[in-house]
């Protein structure tokens, strides 16, 4: 009964004359659909792309080189300053070391005074050069 | 760190003061520094190069006192900036310019 109410057409003789209710295309049909490939061959050529890439890369590396020069100059300044004050600091350390070394030699002489043939402060190496003492601790008063 | 000098007028050679004056030390003390380094190269024994080391220390302390007398404020500002930025030259350019303008090296 409901179908006949909805799909009613004036002057129907029987329900077999009811108009069809379907989902169909709009009148005149749909617009045509493009399904063919269309990839255009326009734009920059391969050589153009390559040259642009190479150019951008070269410019970037040039800027990197410029930055490296600046950074190297900054580091050089720091190293030159360290080289300039190295002698003062080494001289101060030498004074302190000589004082401590004399104390150490006096202690060694006191300990080994009864050992025959012991040369106080004798180097344990045969090379003849002076080597800093390898006692394991550089500044025992600090550590 | 308030000043590069202590109460009795002696320069305090801390790392910031030495780094601040490093360019001056490098140009003015070349002779003594080179003599000391050459002595060290010949014989690394500290006892052999004590006299040259003393010359170097005296010269540098004298130079620090000189610099402090001539450009007091600029040197204190520069050394203070170095102390604050832990001896980073790049962060103290302004104080460095004013210090080098006040006390040109050689």
PDB file of C-alpha atoms in Angstrom:
ATOM      1  CA  UNK A   1       0.000   0.000   0.000  1.00  0.00           C
ATOM      2  CA  UNK A   2       2.841   2.439   0.860  1.00  0.00           C
ATOM      3  CA  UNK A   3       4.495   2.019  -2.536  1.00  0.00           C
ATOM      4  CA  UNK A   4       1.306   2.877  -4.254  1.00  0.00           C
ATOM      5  CA  UNK A   5       0.971   5.978  -2.093  1.00  0.00           C
ATOM      6  CA  UNK A   6       4.557   7.130  -2.854  1.00  0.00           C
ATOM      7  CA  UNK A   7       4.836   6.212  -6.484  1.00  0.00           C
ATOM      8  CA  UNK A   8       1.360   7.209  -7.312  1.00  0.00           C
ATOM      9  CA  UNK A   9       0.680   8.536 -10.724  1.00  0.00           C
ATOM     10  CA  UNK A  10      -2.555  10.196 -11.514  1.00  0.00           C
ATOM     11  CA  UNK A  11      -4.821   7.941 -13.501  1.00  0.00           C
ATOM     12  CA  UNK A  12      -3.217   4.601 -12.647  1.00  0.00           C
ATOM     13  CA  UNK A  13      -5.231   1.627 -13.640  1.00  0.00           C
ATOM     14  CA  UNK A  14      -3.275  -0.898 -11.581  1.00  0.00           C
ATOM     15  CA  UNK A  15      -0.105  -1.065  -9.561  1.00  0.00           C
ATOM     16  CA  UNK A  16       1.636  -2.580 -12.513  1.00  0.00           C
ATOM     17  CA  UNK A  17       1.515   0.926 -14.124  1.00  0.00           C
ATOM     18  CA  UNK A  18       3.433   2.550 -11.303  1.00  0.00           C
ATOM     19  CA  UNK A  19       6.429   4.605 -12.547  1.00  0.00           C
ATOM     20  CA  UNK A  20       9.818   3.197 -11.683  1.00  0.00           C
ATOM     21  CA  UNK A  21      11.659   4.933  -8.842  1.00  0.00           C
ATOM     22  CA  UNK A  22      15.306   4.432  -9.513  1.00  0.00           C
ATOM     23  CA  UNK A  23      18.503   6.272  -8.906  1.00  0.00           C
ATOM     24  CA  UNK A  24      19.508   7.217 -12.322  1.00  0.00           C
ATOM     25  CA  UNK A  25      21.538   9.758 -14.227  1.00  0.00           C
ATOM     26  CA  UNK A  26      20.344  13.343 -14.386  1.00  0.00           C
ATOM     27  CA  UNK A  27      18.481  14.320 -17.478  1.00  0.00           C
ATOM     28  CA  UNK A  28      20.926  14.791 -20.309  1.00  0.00           C
ATOM     29  CA  UNK A  29      23.352  12.334 -18.760  1.00  0.00           C
ATOM     30  CA  UNK A  30      26.526  12.950 -16.788  1.00  0.00           C
ATOM     31  CA  UNK A  31      29.452  15.059 -17.951  1.00  0.00           C
ATOM     32  CA  UNK A  32      32.078  13.075 -19.843  1.00  0.00           C
ATOM     33  CA  UNK A  33      34.912  11.663 -17.621  1.00  0.00           C
ATOM     34  CA  UNK A  34      38.520  11.956 -18.738  1.00  0.00           C
ATOM     35  CA  UNK A  35      40.390   8.708 -18.314  1.00  0.00           C
ATOM     36  CA  UNK A  36      43.164   9.118 -20.842  1.00  0.00           C
ATOM     37  CA  UNK A  37      46.765   9.733 -19.639  1.00  0.00           C
ATOM     38  CA  UNK A  38      47.943  13.295 -19.911  1.00  0.00           C
ATOM     39  CA  UNK A  39      51.459  13.801 -18.489  1.00  0.00           C
ATOM     40  CA  UNK A  40      52.859  16.861 -20.274  1.00  0.00           C
ATOM     41  CA  UNK A  41      56.463  17.008 -21.333  1.00  0.00           C
ATOM     42  CA  UNK A  42      56.967  20.623 -20.323  1.00  0.00           C
ATOM     43  CA  UNK A  43      59.161  22.192 -17.627  1.00  0.00           C
ATOM     44  CA  UNK A  44      62.938  22.405 -17.241  1.00  0.00           C
ATOM     45  CA  UNK A  45      65.069  20.004 -19.178  1.00  0.00           C
ATOM     46  CA  UNK A  46      67.359  17.463 -17.555  1.00  0.00           C
ATOM     47  CA  UNK A  47      70.433  19.587 -18.203  1.00  0.00           C
ATOM     48  CA  UNK A  48      68.735  22.601 -16.636  1.00  0.00           C
ATOM     49  CA  UNK A  49      67.844  20.650 -13.516  1.00  0.00           C
ATOM     50  CA  UNK A  50      71.356  19.230 -13.272  1.00  0.00           C
ATOM     51  CA  UNK A  51      73.014  22.599 -13.715  1.00  0.00           C
ATOM     52  CA  UNK A  52      70.715  24.205 -11.128  1.00  0.00           C
ATOM     53  CA  UNK A  53      71.491  21.453  -8.626  1.00  0.00           C
ATOM     54  CA  UNK A  54      75.199  21.676  -9.283  1.00  0.00           C
ATOM     55  CA  UNK A  55      75.080  25.462  -8.997  1.00  0.00           C
ATOM     56  CA  UNK A  56      73.179  25.450  -5.689  1.00  0.00           C
ATOM     57  CA  UNK A  57      75.508  22.795  -4.284  1.00  0.00           C
ATOM     58  CA  UNK A  58      78.614  24.690  -5.332  1.00  0.00           C
ATOM     59  CA  UNK A  59      77.338  27.918  -3.838  1.00  0.00           C
ATOM     60  CA  UNK A  60      76.504  26.076  -0.626  1.00  0.00           C
ATOM     61  CA  UNK A  61      79.982  24.562  -0.415  1.00  0.00           C
ATOM     62  CA  UNK A  62      81.500  27.966  -1.079  1.00  0.00           C
ATOM     63  CA  UNK A  63      79.561  29.372   1.878  1.00  0.00           C
ATOM     64  CA  UNK A  64      80.710  26.408   3.986  1.00  0.00           C
ATOM     65  CA  UNK A  65      84.300  27.182   3.038  1.00  0.00           C
ATOM     66  CA  UNK A  66      83.859  30.824   3.986  1.00  0.00           C
ATOM     67  CA  UNK A  67      82.431  29.812   7.344  1.00  0.00           C
ATOM     68  CA  UNK A  68      85.293  27.375   7.913  1.00  0.00           C
ATOM     69  CA  UNK A  69      87.811  30.145   7.263  1.00  0.00           C
ATOM     70  CA  UNK A  70      86.117  32.333   9.839  1.00  0.00           C
ATOM     71  CA  UNK A  71      85.991  29.525  12.383  1.00  0.00           C
ATOM     72  CA  UNK A  72      89.630  28.660  11.759  1.00  0.00           C
ATOM     73  CA  UNK A  73      90.578  32.282  12.348  1.00  0.00           C
ATOM     74  CA  UNK A  74      88.716  32.253  15.660  1.00  0.00           C
ATOM     75  CA  UNK A  75      90.487  29.040  16.703  1.00  0.00           C
ATOM     76  CA  UNK A  76      93.840  30.457  15.578  1.00  0.00           C
ATOM     77  CA  UNK A  77      93.287  33.486  17.774  1.00  0.00           C
ATOM     78  CA  UNK A  78      92.640  31.254  20.775  1.00  0.00           C
ATOM     79  CA  UNK A  79      95.695  29.088  20.073  1.00  0.00           C
ATOM     80  CA  UNK A  80      97.928  32.125  19.550  1.00  0.00           C
ATOM     81  CA  UNK A  81      96.819  33.518  22.906  1.00  0.00           C
ATOM     82  CA  UNK A  82      97.635  30.192  24.553  1.00  0.00           C
ATOM     83  CA  UNK A  83     101.040  30.123  22.888  1.00  0.00           C
ATOM     84  CA  UNK A  84     101.740  33.639  24.110  1.00  0.00           C
ATOM     85  CA  UNK A  85     101.037  32.910  27.784  1.00  0.00           C
ATOM     86  CA  UNK A  86     102.578  29.409  27.788  1.00  0.00           C
ATOM     87  CA  UNK A  87     106.051  30.565  28.951  1.00  0.00           C
ATOM     88  CA  UNK A  88     104.677  32.449  31.989  1.00  0.00           C
ATOM     89  CA  UNK A  89     102.649  29.509  33.148  1.00  0.00           C
ATOM     90  CA  UNK A  90     105.467  27.066  32.532  1.00  0.00           C
ATOM     91  CA  UNK A  91     107.905  29.285  34.413  1.00  0.00           C
ATOM     92  CA  UNK A  92     105.565  29.443  37.399  1.00  0.00           C
ATOM     93  CA  UNK A  93     105.147  25.673  37.370  1.00  0.00           C
ATOM     94  CA  UNK A  94     108.926  25.212  37.095  1.00  0.00           C
ATOM     95  CA  UNK A  95     109.483  27.292  40.221  1.00  0.00           C
ATOM     96  CA  UNK A  96     106.910  25.291  42.140  1.00  0.00           C
ATOM     97  CA  UNK A  97     108.310  21.994  40.856  1.00  0.00           C
ATOM     98  CA  UNK A  98     111.892  22.831  41.765  1.00  0.00           C
ATOM     99  CA  UNK A  99     110.830  23.677  45.307  1.00  0.00           C
ATOM    100  CA  UNK A 100     108.925  20.415  45.682  1.00  0.00           C
ATOM    101  CA  UNK A 101     111.691  18.413  44.029  1.00  0.00           C
ATOM    102  CA  UNK A 102     114.270  19.703  46.465  1.00  0.00           C
ATOM    103  CA  UNK A 103     112.027  18.660  49.329  1.00  0.00           C
ATOM    104  CA  UNK A 104     111.607  15.240  47.748  1.00  0.00           C
ATOM    105  CA  UNK A 105     115.353  14.803  47.253  1.00  0.00           C
ATOM    106  CA  UNK A 106     115.993  15.749  50.876  1.00  0.00           C
ATOM    107  CA  UNK A 107     113.471  13.138  51.974  1.00  0.00           C
ATOM    108  CA  UNK A 108     115.046  10.536  49.712  1.00  0.00           C
ATOM    109  CA  UNK A 109     118.512  11.337  51.089  1.00  0.00           C
ATOM    110  CA  UNK A 110     117.195  10.954  54.616  1.00  0.00           C
ATOM    111  CA  UNK A 111     115.608   7.591  53.866  1.00  0.00           C
ATOM    112  CA  UNK A 112     118.500   6.134  51.884  1.00  0.00           C
ATOM    113  CA  UNK A 113     121.402   7.591  53.853  1.00  0.00           C
ATOM    114  CA  UNK A 114     122.542   4.206  55.125  1.00  0.00           C
ATOM    115  CA  UNK A 115     122.381   2.430  51.767  1.00  0.00           C
ATOM    116  CA  UNK A 116     125.870   2.149  50.281  1.00  0.00           C
ATOM    117  CA  UNK A 117     126.368   3.416  46.761  1.00  0.00           C
ATOM    118  CA  UNK A 118     122.982   5.163  46.463  1.00  0.00           C
ATOM    119  CA  UNK A 119     123.022   8.362  44.409  1.00  0.00           C
ATOM    120  CA  UNK A 120     120.229  10.618  45.549  1.00  0.00           C
ATOM    121  CA  UNK A 121     118.050  11.912  42.721  1.00  0.00           C
ATOM    122  CA  UNK A 122     119.743   9.672  40.189  1.00  0.00           C
ATOM    123  CA  UNK A 123     117.717   9.263  37.032  1.00  0.00           C
ATOM    124  CA  UNK A 124     116.256   5.794  36.571  1.00  0.00           C
ATOM    125  CA  UNK A 125     116.686   6.095  32.785  1.00  0.00           C
ATOM    126  CA  UNK A 126     119.858   5.686  30.724  1.00  0.00           C
ATOM    127  CA  UNK A 127     118.979   8.115  27.944  1.00  0.00           C
ATOM    128  CA  UNK A 128     120.652  11.061  29.614  1.00  0.00           C
ATOM    129  CA  UNK A 129     117.654  13.345  29.057  1.00  0.00           C
ATOM    130  CA  UNK A 130     115.700  14.697  31.972  1.00  0.00           C
ATOM    131  CA  UNK A 131     112.342  12.971  32.404  1.00  0.00           C
ATOM    132  CA  UNK A 132     109.565  14.231  34.654  1.00  0.00           C
ATOM    133  CA  UNK A 133     109.080  12.041  37.718  1.00  0.00           C
ATOM    134  CA  UNK A 134     106.698   9.161  37.033  1.00  0.00           C
ATOM    135  CA  UNK A 135     105.397   8.872  40.552  1.00  0.00           C
ATOM    136  CA  UNK A 136     101.807   8.382  39.346  1.00  0.00           C
ATOM    137  CA  UNK A 137     100.507  11.611  40.865  1.00  0.00           C
ATOM    138  CA  UNK A 138     101.288  14.975  39.345  1.00  0.00           C
ATOM    139  CA  UNK A 139     100.116  17.148  42.221  1.00  0.00           C
ATOM    140  CA  UNK A 140      99.506  14.983  45.307  1.00  0.00           C
ATOM    141  CA  UNK A 141      98.637  18.050  47.353  1.00  0.00           C
ATOM    142  CA  UNK A 142      95.723  18.778  45.010  1.00  0.00           C
ATOM    143  CA  UNK A 143      94.427  15.297  44.339  1.00  0.00           C
TER     144      UNK A 143
ATOM    145  CA  UNK B   1      86.251  39.403  39.802  1.00  0.00           C
ATOM    146  CA  UNK B   2      86.612  43.061  40.452  1.00  0.00           C
ATOM    147  CA  UNK B   3      90.031  44.155  39.392  1.00  0.00           C
ATOM    148  CA  UNK B   4      93.121  42.834  37.758  1.00  0.00           C
ATOM    149  CA  UNK B   5      95.209  44.238  40.569  1.00  0.00           C
ATOM    150  CA  UNK B   6      95.184  43.291  44.201  1.00  0.00           C
ATOM    151  CA  UNK B   7      95.300  45.714  47.066  1.00  0.00           C
ATOM    152  CA  UNK B   8      99.054  46.295  47.015  1.00  0.00           C
ATOM    153  CA  UNK B   9      99.111  47.230  43.337  1.00  0.00           C
ATOM    154  CA  UNK B  10     100.490  43.918  42.101  1.00  0.00           C
ATOM    155  CA  UNK B  11      98.825  42.390  39.047  1.00  0.00           C
ATOM    156  CA  UNK B  12      96.917  39.160  39.627  1.00  0.00           C
ATOM    157  CA  UNK B  13      97.802  36.811  36.750  1.00  0.00           C
ATOM    158  CA  UNK B  14      94.593  34.820  36.543  1.00  0.00           C
ATOM    159  CA  UNK B  15      93.684  33.050  33.326  1.00  0.00           C
ATOM    160  CA  UNK B  16      91.240  35.759  32.279  1.00  0.00           C
ATOM    161  CA  UNK B  17      93.809  38.526  32.846  1.00  0.00           C
ATOM    162  CA  UNK B  18      96.494  36.603  30.981  1.00  0.00           C
ATOM    163  CA  UNK B  19      94.217  35.770  28.079  1.00  0.00           C
ATOM    164  CA  UNK B  20      93.037  39.373  27.922  1.00  0.00           C
ATOM    165  CA  UNK B  21      96.637  40.581  27.734  1.00  0.00           C
ATOM    166  CA  UNK B  22      97.766  37.644  25.569  1.00  0.00           C
ATOM    167  CA  UNK B  23      98.164  39.661  22.379  1.00  0.00           C
ATOM    168  CA  UNK B  24     100.269  42.236  24.198  1.00  0.00           C
ATOM    169  CA  UNK B  25     102.374  39.528  25.813  1.00  0.00           C
ATOM    170  CA  UNK B  26     102.806  37.840  22.473  1.00  0.00           C
ATOM    171  CA  UNK B  27     104.080  40.938  20.723  1.00  0.00           C
ATOM    172  CA  UNK B  28     106.055  42.678  23.451  1.00  0.00           C
ATOM    173  CA  UNK B  29     107.595  39.703  25.242  1.00  0.00           C
ATOM    174  CA  UNK B  30     108.722  37.790  22.178  1.00  0.00           C
ATOM    175  CA  UNK B  31     112.395  37.899  23.122  1.00  0.00           C
ATOM    176  CA  UNK B  32     112.046  36.539  26.626  1.00  0.00           C
ATOM    177  CA  UNK B  33     109.456  33.971  25.612  1.00  0.00           C
ATOM    178  CA  UNK B  34     111.570  32.672  22.772  1.00  0.00           C
ATOM    179  CA  UNK B  35     114.683  32.481  24.964  1.00  0.00           C
ATOM    180  CA  UNK B  36     112.802  30.522  27.596  1.00  0.00           C
ATOM    181  CA  UNK B  37     111.262  28.139  25.060  1.00  0.00           C
ATOM    182  CA  UNK B  38     114.604  27.547  23.384  1.00  0.00           C
ATOM    183  CA  UNK B  39     116.196  26.779  26.752  1.00  0.00           C
ATOM    184  CA  UNK B  40     113.360  24.372  27.436  1.00  0.00           C
ATOM    185  CA  UNK B  41     113.804  22.676  24.092  1.00  0.00           C
ATOM    186  CA  UNK B  42     117.496  22.126  24.699  1.00  0.00           C
ATOM    187  CA  UNK B  43     117.036  20.776  28.211  1.00  0.00           C
ATOM    188  CA  UNK B  44     113.580  20.125  29.650  1.00  0.00           C
ATOM    189  CA  UNK B  45     114.972  20.050  33.190  1.00  0.00           C
ATOM    190  CA  UNK B  46     113.203  22.841  35.089  1.00  0.00           C
ATOM    191  CA  UNK B  47     116.254  23.604  37.194  1.00  0.00           C
ATOM    192  CA  UNK B  48     118.270  24.602  34.138  1.00  0.00           C
ATOM    193  CA  UNK B  49     115.854  27.242  32.887  1.00  0.00           C
ATOM    194  CA  UNK B  50     114.902  28.836  36.173  1.00  0.00           C
ATOM    195  CA  UNK B  51     116.645  32.133  35.456  1.00  0.00           C
ATOM    196  CA  UNK B  52     115.048  32.604  32.053  1.00  0.00           C
ATOM    197  CA  UNK B  53     111.711  31.619  33.585  1.00  0.00           C
ATOM    198  CA  UNK B  54     112.149  34.310  36.195  1.00  0.00           C
ATOM    199  CA  UNK B  55     112.879  36.846  33.471  1.00  0.00           C
ATOM    200  CA  UNK B  56     109.689  35.839  31.691  1.00  0.00           C
ATOM    201  CA  UNK B  57     107.577  36.097  34.842  1.00  0.00           C
ATOM    202  CA  UNK B  58     109.056  39.465  35.806  1.00  0.00           C
ATOM    203  CA  UNK B  59     108.542  40.843  32.326  1.00  0.00           C
ATOM    204  CA  UNK B  60     104.949  39.691  32.125  1.00  0.00           C
ATOM    205  CA  UNK B  61     104.055  41.034  35.569  1.00  0.00           C
ATOM    206  CA  UNK B  62     105.723  44.326  34.703  1.00  0.00           C
ATOM    207  CA  UNK B  63     103.778  44.411  31.452  1.00  0.00           C
ATOM    208  CA  UNK B  64     100.507  43.742  33.261  1.00  0.00           C
ATOM    209  CA  UNK B  65     101.232  46.570  35.659  1.00  0.00           C
ATOM    210  CA  UNK B  66     102.044  48.846  32.711  1.00  0.00           C
ATOM    211  CA  UNK B  67      98.824  47.989  30.954  1.00  0.00           C
ATOM    212  CA  UNK B  68      96.861  48.535  34.109  1.00  0.00           C
ATOM    213  CA  UNK B  69      98.414  51.965  34.598  1.00  0.00           C
ATOM    214  CA  UNK B  70      97.830  53.089  31.038  1.00  0.00           C
ATOM    215  CA  UNK B  71      94.336  51.776  30.357  1.00  0.00           C
ATOM    216  CA  UNK B  72      92.898  50.922  33.723  1.00  0.00           C
ATOM    217  CA  UNK B  73      89.173  50.768  33.021  1.00  0.00           C
ATOM    218  CA  UNK B  74      89.373  49.116  29.606  1.00  0.00           C
ATOM    219  CA  UNK B  75      91.663  46.394  30.890  1.00  0.00           C
ATOM    220  CA  UNK B  76      89.450  45.683  33.878  1.00  0.00           C
ATOM    221  CA  UNK B  77      86.378  45.587  31.631  1.00  0.00           C
ATOM    222  CA  UNK B  78      88.052  43.236  29.165  1.00  0.00           C
ATOM    223  CA  UNK B  79      89.438  40.928  31.835  1.00  0.00           C
ATOM    224  CA  UNK B  80      86.052  40.942  33.557  1.00  0.00           C
ATOM    225  CA  UNK B  81      84.321  40.008  30.309  1.00  0.00           C
ATOM    226  CA  UNK B  82      86.850  37.198  29.754  1.00  0.00           C
ATOM    227  CA  UNK B  83      86.219  35.977  33.266  1.00  0.00           C
ATOM    228  CA  UNK B  84      82.475  35.981  32.682  1.00  0.00           C
ATOM    229  CA  UNK B  85      82.686  34.207  29.330  1.00  0.00           C
ATOM    230  CA  UNK B  86      85.538  31.833  30.292  1.00  0.00           C
ATOM    231  CA  UNK B  87      88.153  33.200  27.922  1.00  0.00           C
ATOM    232  CA  UNK B  88      85.980  33.129  24.813  1.00  0.00           C
ATOM    233  CA  UNK B  89      87.348  35.824  22.528  1.00  0.00           C
ATOM    234  CA  UNK B  90      84.357  35.835  20.224  1.00  0.00           C
ATOM    235  CA  UNK B  91      81.994  36.913  23.003  1.00  0.00           C
ATOM    236  CA  UNK B  92      84.103  39.860  24.143  1.00  0.00           C
ATOM    237  CA  UNK B  93      84.728  41.700  20.893  1.00  0.00           C
ATOM    238  CA  UNK B  94      83.458  45.063  22.099  1.00  0.00           C
ATOM    239  CA  UNK B  95      85.669  45.152  25.169  1.00  0.00           C
ATOM    240  CA  UNK B  96      88.560  43.887  23.068  1.00  0.00           C
ATOM    241  CA  UNK B  97      88.158  46.757  20.580  1.00  0.00           C
ATOM    242  CA  UNK B  98      88.046  49.407  23.274  1.00  0.00           C
ATOM    243  CA  UNK B  99      91.031  47.830  25.069  1.00  0.00           C
ATOM    244  CA  UNK B 100      93.145  47.681  21.934  1.00  0.00           C
ATOM    245  CA  UNK B 101      92.217  51.218  21.016  1.00  0.00           C
ATOM    246  CA  UNK B 102      93.248  52.465  24.453  1.00  0.00           C
ATOM    247  CA  UNK B 103      96.447  50.394  24.678  1.00  0.00           C
ATOM    248  CA  UNK B 104      97.740  49.552  21.198  1.00  0.00           C
ATOM    249  CA  UNK B 105     100.382  46.846  21.147  1.00  0.00           C
ATOM    250  CA  UNK B 106     103.594  48.251  19.804  1.00  0.00           C
TER     251      UNK B 106
END
